[in-house]
Amino acid sequence: TQLLEQSPQFLSIQEGENLTVYCNSSSVFSSLQWYRQEPGEGPVLLVTVVTGGEVKKLKRLTFQFGDARKDSSLHITAAQPGDTGLYLCAGAPRGGSQGNLIFGKGTKLSVKP
Amino acid sequence: KAGVTQTPRYLIKTRGQQVTLSCSPISGHRSVSWYQQTPGQGLQFLFEYFSETQRNKGNFPGRFSGRQFSNSRSEMNVSTLELGDSALYLCASTQTGSDYGYTFGSGTRLTVV
């Protein structure tokens, strides 16, 4: 069974601080996606990384895909209260069937003003 | 363009009953996937449909079933409801496949009493 271990599970920081969320697996994925979910809503796609070693930036968010395509990280610079939410990583199994994303259990981020 | 629409948003059912949830994907998206989200297990894949055919199925009992219509709209059905079926059920659609990310609906919150 493929698993994605996400850490930390909870993160409470002050506005302006930096943070990193990690997503690790022993399995190789063809792509790794990051989503953000707010209470009572569905996840919203932030980014998809496909190539090993790839780095993508989205304003203050930096996403990295490991060289071996087994792990990924999300770094937020100068966090703001609007960044509060549940961050989920999801992997598309390499060689697997379509539609089956493996999700990490999420990192619940709280940014206090 | 309109997003993924799920109905109803909230549902309360009694143990032993059955329930049908509906999902309308983004226009042009032919792949629809269903996920169950609970606090303990996170998001777990239920099944995926493409052009009215189930292409992939997760590890859920046969009480969980689904179908897709010619207009790509999808329904999922849960029969003989159990307390443990209480969850947020999320539908997601994609045009190109799981490697490039999904658009999720807001979900149906099912409570079984």
XYZ file of N, CA, C and O in Angstrom, chain B residues 2 8 10 13-14 16-20 24 31 34 40 51 60 69 79 89 97 100 107:
88
model
N -18.321 27.377 -14.688
C -18.839 26.854 -13.432
C -17.895 25.784 -12.921
O -17.232 25.072 -13.674
N -26.739 16.860 -2.386
C -26.942 18.064 -1.579
C -25.672 18.438 -0.826
O -24.703 17.692 -0.855
N -25.613 19.018 2.560
C -25.723 18.351 3.851
C -26.833 17.315 3.792
O -27.843 17.501 3.118
N -28.961 10.935 7.631
C -29.661 9.681 7.365
C -29.576 8.784 8.589
O -28.713 8.946 9.455
N -30.459 7.794 8.611
C -30.498 6.829 9.706
C -29.778 5.556 9.290
O -29.787 5.190 8.100
N -28.893 2.002 8.214
C -29.680 1.060 7.439
C -30.294 1.655 6.183
O -30.670 0.907 5.263
N -30.408 2.988 6.135
C -30.951 3.620 4.947
C -29.910 3.637 3.824
O -28.743 3.258 4.026
N -30.350 4.093 2.656
C -29.412 4.254 1.564
C -29.447 5.721 1.117
O -30.393 6.456 1.400
N -28.375 6.132 0.431
C -28.268 7.544 0.046
C -27.636 7.640 -1.339
O -26.803 6.806 -1.716
N -28.046 8.650 -2.077
C -27.462 8.938 -3.392
C -26.956 10.369 -3.416
O -27.690 11.295 -3.070
N -21.837 17.203 -10.587
C -21.749 17.695 -11.961
C -20.357 18.260 -12.172
O -19.981 19.242 -11.515
N -13.465 12.885 -16.719
C -13.070 12.026 -15.603
C -13.625 12.590 -14.311
O -13.427 13.767 -13.996
N -14.355 10.152 -6.893
C -15.018 10.362 -5.608
C -14.047 10.009 -4.487
O -13.312 9.009 -4.568
N -10.096 10.968 10.899
C -9.108 9.949 11.232
C -8.324 9.426 10.048
O -7.118 9.196 10.136
N -15.902 8.480 -19.186
C -16.798 8.101 -20.288
C -17.720 6.963 -19.895
O -17.810 5.949 -20.599
N -13.061 -0.021 -0.731
C -14.285 0.185 0.030
C -15.223 -0.982 -0.230
O -15.172 -1.611 -1.281
N -23.074 9.281 -16.155
C -24.006 9.417 -17.258
C -23.306 9.963 -18.501
O -22.162 10.419 -18.431
N -25.432 2.047 0.252
C -26.578 1.305 0.770
C -26.292 0.841 2.200
O -25.141 0.809 2.642
N -18.059 13.726 1.597
C -17.840 13.034 0.335
C -17.539 14.075 -0.738
O -18.345 14.970 -0.987
N -6.424 14.087 -16.694
C -5.957 12.927 -15.948
C -5.363 13.321 -14.617
O -5.089 14.489 -14.358
N -2.275 15.884 -13.515
C -2.260 17.339 -13.618
C -3.235 18.026 -12.685
O -3.494 19.197 -12.809
N -18.301 19.356 -1.699
C -18.573 18.160 -0.923
C -19.996 18.048 -0.419
O -20.760 19.025 -0.388
